Amino acid sequence: MENLIALLVAAPLLGAVVLLCGGRRLDRTGHWLGTLFALGSFVVGVVLFMDMLGRDADDRAMHQHLFSWIPVGGFQADVAFQLDQLSMTFVLLITGVGSLIHIYSIGYMEHDERRRRFFGYLNLFLAAMLILVIADNYLLLYVGWEGVGLASYLLIGFWQHKPSAATAAKKAFLVNRVGDMGLSIAIMLMFTTFGTFAFGDVLAATGETSEGKLTAIGLMLLLAACGKSAQVPLQSWLGDAMEGPTPVSALIHAATMVTAGVYLITRSGAIFNGAPDAQLAVVIVGAVTLLFGAIVGCAKDDIKKALAGSTMSQIGYMILAAGLGPIGYAFAIMHLVTHGFFKAGLFLGAGSVMHGMNDEVDMRKYGGLRKYMPVTFATFGLGYLAIIGFPGLSGFWSKDKIIEAAFAYDDGIRGWIFGGVALLGAGITAFYMTRVMLMTFFGEKRWQPDAEGHEPHPHESPKSMTIPMIVLAFGSVFAGGLFSLNESFVHWLEPVTSFEHPHPVISVPAITASTVVVLLIGVAIAWFMYGKRPVPVTAPRGSVLTRAARRDLLQDDFNHVVLVRGGEHLTRSLVYVDHTLVDGVVNGTAAGVGGLSGRLRKLQNGYARSYAVSMLGGTAVLVAATLLMRAV
Amino acid sequence: MNPVNYLYLAALLFSIGATGVLIRRNAIVVFMCIELMLNACNLAFVAFSRMHGNLDGQIIAFFTMVVAAAEVVVGLAIIVSLFRSRHSASVDDASLMKL
Amino acid sequence: MSFPLLTLTAAVPALGAIATAAVPAAKRTAAKWLALFFSLVTLALAVVVGIRFNTGSGADRYQLTESHSWIADFGVRYELGVDGIGVALIGLTALLIPFIIVAGWHDADPQETGNTRWRPTQGFFALILMVEAMVILSFEATDVFLFYILFEAMLIPMYFLIGGFGDRAHAGSDENAAAQRSYAAVKFLLYNLVGGLIMLAAVIGLYVVAGTFSLSEIAEMRAAGELEMATNTERLLFLGFFFAFAVKAPLWPLHTWLPNAMGEATAPVAVLITAVVDKVGTFAMLRYCLQLFPNASEWATPVVLVLALISIVYGALLAVGQRDIKRLVAYASISHFGFIIMGIFAMTSQGQSGATLYMVNHGISTAALMLVAGFLISRRGSRLIADYGGVQKVAPVLAGTFLIGSLATLSLPGLAPFVSEFLVLVGTFARYPVIGIIATFGIVLGALYSLVLYQRTMTGPVKLEVAKMPDLKLRELLVVGPLIVLLVFLGVYPKPVTELVDPAVKHTLSDVKQHDPEPEVAAK
């Protein structure tokens, strides 16, 4: 059974190679092939899952050693896979949601002439993401980590003829690279500390080193997670990443890739457990991003960017939970999975809306779409209820647990602060999601003919698009409840992540009750602002906070002024320095030698008499010198 | 007579020759001055021969004469051909290594 | 007396050069095929060298040795031998030359057809083969004087290749381009000659101190404790050697010849410079500086590491600021050479294995990127980045290969350069954490210049001038395809090279009496 693990990766990888190298011959069948390879990987995942379920809880991890990758002295990197409960969860999520999105893309990308390549990139993404989650050492994880970065780069910039898409793609890759720097340094630290970077060896040996080392490693891992999971301060790329086709936003920038940071922190739990300072940093990053993303999400009029803000915020919840230690890991992953369902569903719904609205993304130009797109409305609505944590739906189960765990952080003031932040975030989530819902599906229709006079004709999307949405909606509704039956999800993960029951500073029913109250307040405010009153087609100027939030809380402006402008000046002045100073010294020497020889050349004037003088003078000097030497 | 006087004469003749080489422009005159310097050397050699009481100096004087004769042949040939092409025997005109 | 395999490996391209040069003017195409044939035979011989080389634990350090008396009065001998590092680099050289020849297939066609005695094509390919012969022999030499002669002699064909066969895509008039080209060629020559002269002084100094030029004899003397070298003498001699190698490598601040040379030369010649000839510099640091002057190497390490670090960051930042595609690649190479030199002087097995691997990988990745860039430039007739845009839409295969070349340059995991870059970083970090961490910034900057280049040339709206640009032709695909396959293969399975290099690195480390730092927590 172990030998099947490599097949998980091999199938989509083969798909990517075939589709990308196959040329135009595959243009007509490429999308089916790509979907087939994705489904194949999913089937293998399910088979492995069944096998895993059939064994004892402590005996479920599987290993497959393929070959020795980089053997240099004490540095031994292997290509080896490890499939345990944590990886298995991810494998099913990635291949499952991935396959659904492949199917959805068949319809969504129907009219794109480069559809084959799109599916090739999607397969490439699946392969890289699977390597990321089933690698058995940090270096191989790094391969997947950058591999998904590459796939994300290619897919964000898929419509490369748009300069904005190309820029967004580059930005995403660069910001991610800053995070990758953290991962590299973390691996190097592990190597110098433990002499290895295989999960099993490192995580077992954390007790033998100092807390300082663990904190350093933990902070570097956090930097990596910040880059990949769009957490403050490396969050700026996610909003721009919405330039990519919507299925990409659903798969990569909502359900799977951006959650890799959560995976990394959970996987490295043993390191963080030994470094409370690093954990605190993780929790702070999570809490700040949770609010940051939520605030940004409130102000955006672009439906995808609003959802992107929401993604950021929800991943903030997961990071927060992962920073809480054994009381939070399982809930972080649980929220990750349910979020995978409802956020992918929401994005696909947004894509479906855009599909029917001539790719319009401004929610102020939607309105009243529930009549035209009933299926989209229903699935989007269920996703909406799930994400705001409506009691009984998926989001409720997972988010509520995170809020509980946050209140249990450290039994004191920290519990209150972070619990409060998590609770507040739930309210804001309810607000902005209700806003999205109301602006898109309710109210009067506000669409207008575009510049060329085409009036949008909203219509329901084809079956290939609606079926994945329906499946995801089922997940959004039932997954959370299913996972919470007898705490089955927590027990499933317990052998990998360990688990402790949280002891919140206030009682659990009180937390649940206040969550529901906060949620209702958020919905109510949104209804008063966007449901009761008509939505203006052009955005009002808004308060200072609104305007800042529209500009991602000015973080991009800061980046632009400090990094982009500063960098441009730096490189330009360095080019100047290189040309004038470094090269100037050399050219100056050359000019000096040239000038000197120019002077000397004048002595060679061709007049025999002047040569005779120098000969005579030379003779005189020689004679004088000889006499002088003799005299001395 | 004291042979040293011959040396003084040789030095005087050599100086006259050297000055002539340096200040005169006519190639023939320069040439004659060079001959003068050579002969001043010959005089000095013979005087030294006398002073030291052996024949070495006289032998070298003969060598010098042979060299001078050869030099005159080549040198005059060059001067004549220069004069033919330039219609001048000034050494300053021939400052480039081409005709 | 065994079969002189190493001599043959160097002699075949030399013979090829003579044969190619002798082809009559009218038979240009025959000359090309002849050159290609000889380069392929060389490649086959290099493979044989690799197979015959024994990497077992008890194997000799230098193998396949040959030794003949040459200039007996000065103790100069014709001594050859290879260690794993040499084999890897001979392999790289022999591998790249056929690609360079095929890529430059039309670069030296005479522009006017009237003159029937004019034979630039023959000269071009003969010079390339000549360079190959000298480079291979310099990797094989185990006699310092023999190495010195080759180190200098390869400047001559390189000078003519740079000065005589310029890139036809240039801004401004023909005279202007010719002036720039000769400036670049003279600059290349002068820089390297100055370095070489200083090295000559050091070579003579070494002879005075040691009484021999033979590496193996010097090693024996050192092992027996008979080699007396005063500290200052050793340091001066080290500096003499290092200066020459740092010019060739090139290390900041001796780098300014490289952008000129690479910018003005044709793309294949630019590859020849940076991927093949410059490797002699880094190779020689590893072999001569460390082996001959271990104590002085240790003494110089901090300064060299800082210079390497400056090269990494400085080269990358300048690459971002370039407007010329080929100059951008040149500055990127300066950054990469910084990594190689850093790995060598980190004095750890990861660092040095990584540096050797880096030499090989950088050769392949730069060749891939630069040759595709050359194909691109030849289509549009401009080297300026600003003249391109949207090429991806009209020539997707070209753009795709260009992207893979760029990704290799930024060391994406899965492609070969990642392995070496990471090894260098780990090796440096293990001993000098601060330098290692700063060097890690290089990976962000690397991504910056690579992706900026790709974005500005390949994406965005299609520019009018590139709208009719044809995609890669079969000849061009034959050049790029195998290089990309190699990049992927060595990225996934670098073991053959690391196994080849490992024993040599162990020997070098024992020369400088260094051990890898132990991890804090002992392995179980």
XYZ file of N, CA and C in Angstrom, chain A residues 149-344:
588
model
N 4.333 27.856 -5.226
C 4.560 29.268 -5.538
C 4.674 29.486 -7.030
N 5.375 28.566 -7.689
C 5.516 28.675 -9.140
C 4.159 28.528 -9.828
N 3.409 27.492 -9.407
C 2.104 27.274 -10.033
C 1.215 28.494 -9.818
N 1.276 29.029 -8.611
C 0.483 30.210 -8.312
C 0.916 31.383 -9.192
N 2.239 31.530 -9.374
C 2.766 32.581 -10.257
C 2.208 32.422 -11.666
N 2.280 31.189 -12.169
C 1.843 30.951 -13.541
C 0.345 31.202 -13.683
N -0.417 30.834 -12.649
C -1.864 30.921 -12.774
C -2.379 32.335 -12.511
N -1.751 33.041 -11.574
C -2.164 34.439 -11.374
C -1.901 35.217 -12.656
N -0.729 34.918 -13.259
C -0.385 35.635 -14.478
C -0.900 34.931 -15.710
N -1.933 34.118 -15.567
C -2.364 33.325 -16.721
C -2.785 34.213 -17.879
N -3.480 35.292 -17.549
C -3.815 36.243 -18.612
C -2.703 37.284 -18.689
N -1.548 36.816 -19.203
C -0.345 37.638 -19.122
C -0.406 38.884 -19.965
N -1.304 38.877 -20.939
C -1.338 40.059 -21.793
C -1.832 41.267 -21.019
N -2.469 41.002 -19.850
C -2.843 42.125 -18.992
C -1.659 42.475 -18.109
N -1.115 43.686 -18.238
C 0.033 44.030 -17.388
C -0.279 43.876 -15.912
N -1.523 44.156 -15.514
C -1.838 44.047 -14.087
C -1.685 42.607 -13.617
N -2.071 41.645 -14.463
C -1.943 40.238 -14.072
C -0.484 39.849 -13.956
N 0.318 40.284 -14.933
C 1.738 39.934 -14.895
C 2.400 40.530 -13.653
N 2.025 41.770 -13.335
C 2.611 42.404 -12.149
C 2.179 41.695 -10.881
N 0.892 41.353 -10.830
C 0.394 40.668 -9.628
C 1.111 39.347 -9.440
N 1.339 38.632 -10.545
C 2.007 37.335 -10.446
C 3.410 37.511 -9.898
N 4.113 38.494 -10.454
C 5.487 38.730 -10.004
C 5.497 39.108 -8.526
N 4.539 39.959 -8.151
C 4.490 40.408 -6.760
C 4.274 39.220 -5.830
N 3.329 38.346 -6.220
C 3.047 37.192 -5.382
C 4.308 36.359 -5.202
N 5.018 36.131 -6.301
C 6.204 35.284 -6.201
C 7.257 35.928 -5.316
N 7.431 37.237 -5.498
C 8.487 37.914 -4.736
C 8.173 37.932 -3.249
N 6.937 38.278 -2.914
C 6.587 38.326 -1.489
C 6.737 36.935 -0.887
N 6.335 35.929 -1.674
C 6.494 34.567 -1.187
C 7.952 34.209 -0.986
N 8.797 34.745 -1.873
C 10.223 34.453 -1.743
C 10.783 34.991 -0.430
N 10.239 36.119 0.009
C 10.691 36.643 1.299
C 10.371 35.622 2.380
N 9.169 35.059 2.293
C 8.825 34.008 3.245
C 9.712 32.789 3.084
N 9.997 32.437 1.834
C 10.829 31.256 1.583
C 12.200 31.400 2.205
N 12.675 32.675 2.241
C 13.932 32.931 2.910
C 13.866 32.417 4.346
N 12.715 32.684 4.987
C 12.538 32.202 6.354
C 12.640 30.693 6.414
N 11.991 30.029 5.452
C 12.020 28.566 5.463
C 13.449 28.067 5.242
N 14.176 28.706 4.313
C 15.572 28.277 4.096
C 16.369 28.402 5.376
N 16.231 29.553 6.017
C 17.044 29.767 7.221
C 16.644 28.775 8.297
N 15.327 28.503 8.386
C 14.885 27.526 9.373
C 15.528 26.169 9.100
N 15.568 25.765 7.831
C 16.163 24.461 7.512
C 17.649 24.464 7.853
N 18.305 25.586 7.542
C 19.733 25.647 7.853
C 19.961 25.554 9.361
N 19.100 26.245 10.103
C 19.226 26.179 11.563
C 19.013 24.758 12.053
N 18.010 24.085 11.479
C 17.775 22.703 11.887
C 19.006 21.867 11.597
N 19.606 22.094 10.423
C 20.754 21.279 10.056
C 21.910 21.503 11.025
N 22.154 22.762 11.375
C 23.283 22.983 12.276
C 22.952 22.543 13.699
N 21.676 22.556 14.039
C 21.327 22.176 15.397
C 21.191 20.667 15.544
N 20.443 20.072 14.624
C 20.135 18.654 14.776
C 20.919 17.764 13.819
N 21.564 18.352 12.826
C 22.274 17.551 11.843
C 21.348 16.862 10.864
N 20.087 17.219 10.867
C 19.125 16.604 9.961
C 17.938 17.548 9.828
N 17.106 17.281 8.838
C 15.885 18.084 8.732
C 14.709 17.208 8.347
N 14.824 15.936 8.690
C 13.687 15.038 8.486
C 12.715 15.242 9.644
N 11.426 15.234 9.339
C 10.423 15.499 10.373
C 10.662 14.627 11.601
N 10.762 13.305 11.355
C 10.843 12.363 12.465
C 11.990 12.699 13.398
N 13.175 12.934 12.824
C 14.354 13.158 13.655
C 14.305 14.507 14.356
N 13.934 15.545 13.622
C 13.947 16.882 14.212
C 12.913 16.967 15.327
N 11.693 16.542 15.034
C 10.621 16.736 15.993
C 10.816 15.870 17.234
N 11.560 14.764 17.063
C 11.800 13.930 18.235
C 12.895 14.512 19.106
N 13.750 15.345 18.523
C 14.930 15.795 19.259
C 14.779 17.208 19.805
N 13.586 17.783 19.705
C 13.452 19.182 20.124
C 13.777 19.373 21.598
N 13.599 18.336 22.397
C 13.864 18.477 23.823
C 15.333 18.656 24.138
N 16.198 18.322 23.173
C 17.624 18.289 23.497
C 18.340 19.590 23.200
N 17.626 20.576 22.736
C 18.322 21.827 22.444
C 17.710 22.958 23.259
N 18.306 24.136 23.134
C 17.867 25.244 23.979
C 16.582 25.866 23.434
N 15.892 26.568 24.289
C 14.656 27.224 23.880
C 14.957 28.323 22.868
N 16.116 28.969 23.030
C 16.480 30.045 22.105
C 16.538 29.544 20.674
N 17.190 28.402 20.457
C 17.288 27.831 19.122
C 15.897 27.540 18.575
N 15.067 26.921 19.441
C 13.720 26.567 18.980
C 12.937 27.825 18.618
N 13.109 28.870 19.432
C 12.403 30.112 19.123
C 12.852 30.658 17.773
N 14.176 30.618 17.542
C 14.688 31.125 16.261
C 14.091 30.333 15.101
N 14.134 29.002 15.231
C 13.578 28.175 14.159
C 12.088 28.489 13.988
N 11.390 28.591 15.140
C 9.952 28.843 15.081
C 9.641 30.162 14.387
N 10.404 31.195 14.719
C 10.131 32.498 14.098
C 10.393 32.453 12.597
N 11.423 31.728 12.202
C 11.713 31.623 10.765
C 10.583 30.857 10.058
N 10.103 29.798 10.712
C 8.985 29.062 10.116
C 7.762 29.971 10.018
N 7.591 30.813 11.026
C 6.457 31.737 11.000
C 6.582 32.704 9.824
N 7.817 33.174 9.590
C 8.031 34.066 8.439
C 7.605 33.362 7.147
N 8.013 32.095 7.036
C 7.626 31.324 5.850
C 6.108 31.232 5.758
N 5.478 30.931 6.886
C 4.025 30.792 6.887
C 3.355 32.110 6.518
N 3.921 33.214 6.988
C 3.359 34.525 6.668
C 3.363 34.764 5.159
N 4.466 34.386 4.528
C 4.535 34.599 3.088
C 3.498 33.776 2.360
N 3.475 32.494 2.642
C 2.609 31.607 1.867
C 1.147 31.829 2.217
N 0.856 32.110 3.489
C -0.538 32.198 3.912
C -1.040 33.634 3.968
N -0.280 34.554 3.377
C -0.714 35.944 3.286
C -1.074 36.516 4.647
N -0.178 36.366 5.611
C -0.394 36.937 6.926
C 0.410 38.229 7.041
N -0.088 39.138 7.828
C 0.629 40.384 8.077
C 2.019 40.026 8.612
N 3.113 40.575 8.152
C 3.229 41.699 7.220
C 3.418 41.304 5.749
N 3.274 40.046 5.398
C 3.521 39.649 4.011
C 2.210 39.352 3.284
N 1.156 40.066 3.643
C -0.164 39.717 3.106
C -0.478 40.409 1.792
N 0.377 41.361 1.384
C -0.076 42.283 0.336
C -0.338 41.618 -1.013
N 0.196 40.417 -1.231
C 0.073 39.836 -2.568
C -1.297 39.229 -2.815
N -2.019 38.852 -1.737
C -3.212 38.034 -1.948
C -4.312 38.789 -2.693
N -4.480 40.063 -2.330
C -5.517 40.829 -3.017
C -5.232 40.936 -4.508
N -3.989 41.207 -4.854
C -3.629 41.322 -6.267
C -3.745 39.991 -6.988
N -3.563 38.913 -6.215
C -3.592 37.593 -6.839
C -4.943 37.284 -7.447
N -5.961 38.087 -7.111
C -7.289 37.838 -7.670
C -7.348 38.154 -9.165
N -6.205 38.653 -9.720
C -6.120 38.822 -11.162
C -6.225 37.490 -11.898
N -5.925 36.416 -11.208
C -5.964 35.105 -11.844
C -7.390 34.683 -12.115
N -7.577 33.666 -12.981
C -8.916 33.152 -13.232
C -9.551 32.675 -11.917
N -10.871 32.784 -11.820
C -11.543 32.515 -10.553
C -11.347 31.096 -10.015
N -11.336 30.051 -10.853
C -11.087 28.719 -10.282
C -9.751 28.671 -9.549
N -8.783 29.434 -10.056
C -7.485 29.492 -9.400
C -7.624 30.132 -8.028
N -8.377 31.219 -7.990
C -8.574 31.868 -6.696
C -9.230 30.910 -5.721
N -10.140 30.105 -6.229
C -10.842 29.179 -5.351
C -9.912 28.096 -4.842
N -9.153 27.511 -5.760
C -8.334 26.363 -5.375
C -7.094 26.794 -4.606
N -6.347 27.737 -5.213
C -5.027 28.043 -4.682
C -5.099 29.115 -3.621
N -5.854 30.170 -3.905
C -5.815 31.313 -3.009
C -6.973 31.319 -2.027
N -7.590 30.166 -1.848
C -8.613 30.077 -0.815
C -8.542 28.732 -0.121
N -8.606 27.642 -0.885
C -8.787 26.350 -0.239
C -7.486 25.683 0.143
N -6.480 25.748 -0.720
C -5.328 24.891 -0.426
C -4.025 25.643 -0.192
N -3.456 26.268 -1.237
C -2.080 26.732 -1.093
C -1.912 27.698 0.074
N -2.827 28.639 0.202
C -2.625 29.636 1.249
C -2.743 29.039 2.642
N -3.248 27.810 2.733
C -3.298 27.208 4.059
C -2.026 26.443 4.379
N -1.063 26.457 3.440
C 0.168 25.706 3.672
C 0.893 26.191 4.920
N 0.775 27.488 5.218
C 1.423 28.011 6.416
C 0.879 27.350 7.670
N -0.439 27.132 7.683
C -1.053 26.466 8.831
C -0.507 25.046 8.948
N -0.397 24.393 7.786
C 0.160 23.037 7.786
C 1.558 23.050 8.365
N 2.368 24.015 7.919
C 3.768 24.062 8.356
C 3.851 24.215 9.868
N 3.038 25.107 10.403
C 3.122 25.342 11.846
C 2.595 24.138 12.618
N 1.514 23.552 12.115
C 0.975 22.390 12.804
C 1.960 21.231 12.745
N 2.536 21.038 11.582
C 3.502 19.948 11.411
C 4.697 20.140 12.337
N 5.100 21.401 12.519
C 6.256 21.673 13.363
C 5.839 21.902 14.802
N 4.689 21.365 15.192
C 4.160 21.595 16.535
C 5.187 21.379 17.629
N 5.987 20.325 17.501
C 6.936 20.031 18.579
C 7.904 21.190 18.777
N 8.284 21.840 17.680
C 9.207 22.968 17.799
C 8.524 24.122 18.526
N 7.289 24.416 18.115
C 6.586 25.541 18.731
C 6.229 25.255 20.180
N 5.902 23.992 20.480
C 5.561 23.675 21.861
C 6.723 23.980 22.793
N 7.953 23.867 22.238
C 9.115 24.127 23.076
C 9.532 25.583 23.066
N 8.801 26.439 22.365
C 9.210 27.838 22.235
C 8.002 28.744 22.414
N 7.612 29.008 23.656
C 6.394 29.808 23.914
C 6.457 31.198 23.278
N 7.657 31.781 23.197
C 7.758 33.113 22.600
C 7.367 33.068 21.126
N 7.851 32.031 20.436
C 7.484 31.893 19.034
C 5.982 31.682 18.909
N 5.412 30.912 19.834
C 3.963 30.691 19.786
C 3.214 32.005 19.950
N 3.695 32.824 20.874
C 3.036 34.109 21.074
C 3.087 34.924 19.787
N 4.260 34.888 19.125
C 4.379 35.623 17.861
C 3.375 35.096 16.857
N 3.214 33.779 16.805
C 2.254 33.188 15.864
C 0.844 33.692 16.176
N 0.496 33.667 17.449
C -0.847 34.074 17.841
C -1.083 35.543 17.496
N -0.061 36.372 17.755
C -0.223 37.794 17.451
C -0.422 37.997 15.953
N 0.422 37.321 15.155
C 0.289 37.452 13.703
C -1.119 37.036 13.282
N -1.569 35.906 13.818
C -2.906 35.424 13.463
C -3.972 36.427 13.833
N -3.886 36.970 15.057
C -4.919 37.882 15.521
C -4.924 39.163 14.699
N -3.720 39.700 14.421
C -3.657 40.942 13.649
C -4.225 40.721 12.252
N -3.831 39.613 11.632
C -4.307 39.369 10.274
C -5.804 39.145 10.242
N -6.281 38.487 11.281
C -7.708 38.200 11.361
C -8.513 39.501 11.277
N -8.058 40.508 12.030
C -8.756 41.791 11.979
C -8.449 42.539 10.684
N -7.185 42.493 10.283
C -6.755 43.197 9.075
C -7.576 42.742 7.874
N -7.603 41.427 7.676
C -8.320 40.887 6.528
C -9.803 41.228 6.591
N -10.357 41.135 7.799
C -11.785 41.393 7.944
C -12.100 42.853 7.610
N -11.252 43.763 8.083
C -11.502 45.182 7.810
C -11.390 45.467 6.327
N -10.337 44.897 5.695
C -10.176 45.097 4.259
C -11.389 44.540 3.521
N -11.828 43.359 3.977
C -12.972 42.721 3.326
C -14.233 43.570 3.391
N -14.353 44.412 4.422
C -15.551 45.236 4.570
C -15.628 46.337 3.526
N -14.476 46.762 2.995
C -14.471 47.964 2.173
C -14.404 47.682 0.690
N -14.006 46.483 0.315
C -13.793 46.218 -1.103
C -15.117 46.105 -1.852
N -15.166 46.668 -3.046
C -16.348 46.521 -3.882
C -16.163 45.410 -4.912
N -14.916 45.023 -5.124
C -14.610 43.919 -6.024
C -14.937 42.626 -5.284
N -15.844 41.828 -5.842
C -16.320 40.661 -5.087
C -15.183 39.723 -4.747
N -14.236 39.539 -5.690
C -13.146 38.615 -5.415
C -12.208 39.176 -4.364
N -12.012 40.495 -4.396
C -11.093 41.066 -3.411
C -11.719 41.046 -2.022
N -13.035 41.210 -1.975
C -13.704 41.099 -0.679
C -13.521 39.687 -0.138
N -13.681 38.702 -1.016
C -13.496 37.325 -0.575
C -12.038 37.064 -0.206
N -11.117 37.725 -0.917
C -9.698 37.544 -0.591
C -9.412 38.071 0.807
N -9.986 39.229 1.135
C -9.824 39.751 2.489
C -10.357 38.752 3.504
N -11.483 38.170 3.153
C -12.083 37.184 4.040
C -11.170 35.973 4.208
N -10.553 35.533 3.103
C -9.642 34.387 3.192
C -8.513 34.690 4.155
N -7.929 35.876 3.964
C -6.847 36.298 4.835
C -7.269 36.206 6.294
N -8.461 36.715 6.543
C -8.961 36.758 7.903
C -9.187 35.348 8.455
N -9.782 34.480 7.635
C -10.051 33.120 8.118
C -8.755 32.363 8.367
N -7.743 32.604 7.504
C -6.468 31.933 7.752
C -5.837 32.511 9.010
N -6.109 33.785 9.266
C -5.680 34.361 10.534
C -6.218 33.537 11.703
N -7.498 33.156 11.608
C -8.054 32.283 12.652
C -7.254 31.003 12.797
N -6.930 30.399 11.644
C -6.224 29.112 11.712
C -4.840 29.287 12.319
N -4.136 30.348 11.890
C -2.786 30.582 12.418
C -2.878 30.830 13.918
N -3.876 31.624 14.295
C -4.084 31.885 15.722
C -4.247 30.567 16.470
N -5.089 29.700 15.930
C -5.332 28.431 16.599
C -4.070 27.601 16.647
N -3.314 27.610 15.526
C -2.098 26.798 15.496
C -1.077 27.317 16.501
N -1.127 28.637 16.774
C -0.186 29.190 17.737
C -0.545 28.854 19.173
N -1.759 28.359 19.378
C -2.179 28.074 20.745
C -1.601 26.774 21.271
N -1.004 25.976 20.388
C -0.418 24.725 20.840
C -1.416 23.583 20.782
N -1.188 22.550 21.554
C -2.029 21.342 21.447
C -3.522 21.609 21.622
N -3.888 22.705 22.277
C -5.327 22.954 22.377
C -5.888 23.485 21.059
N -5.021 23.889 20.145
C -5.539 24.524 18.938
C -5.265 23.813 17.628
N -4.203 22.991 17.569
C -3.804 22.405 16.277
C -4.973 21.759 15.552
N -5.667 20.876 16.284
C -6.708 20.094 15.620
C -7.793 21.015 15.076
N -8.119 22.078 15.847
C -9.184 22.980 15.394
C -8.715 23.833 14.220
N -7.400 24.175 14.232
C -6.861 24.910 13.079
C -7.080 24.094 11.819
N -6.736 22.811 11.894
C -6.874 21.966 10.707
C -8.350 21.765 10.367
N -9.169 21.628 11.399
C -10.592 21.419 11.130
C -11.179 22.645 10.438
N -10.820 23.817 10.924
C -11.321 25.025 10.287
C -10.771 25.132 8.871
N -9.536 24.672 8.717
C -8.904 24.701 7.397
C -9.733 23.882 6.410
N -10.157 22.700 6.862
C -10.905 21.827 5.950
C -12.282 22.428 5.649
N -12.992 22.849 6.700
C -14.326 23.401 6.432
C -14.212 24.677 5.605
N -13.196 25.484 5.926
C -12.965 26.692 5.134
C -12.694 26.329 3.685
N -11.948 25.246 3.496
C -11.696 24.786 2.135
C -12.993 24.569 1.400
N -13.960 23.975 2.059
C -15.250 23.733 1.392
C -15.989 25.040 1.118
N -16.235 25.812 2.194
C -17.133 26.945 1.940
C -16.460 28.079 1.177
N -15.138 28.278 1.379
C -14.530 29.373 0.648
C -14.368 29.025 -0.836
N -14.013 27.765 -1.098
C -13.949 27.357 -2.500
C -15.326 27.515 -3.128
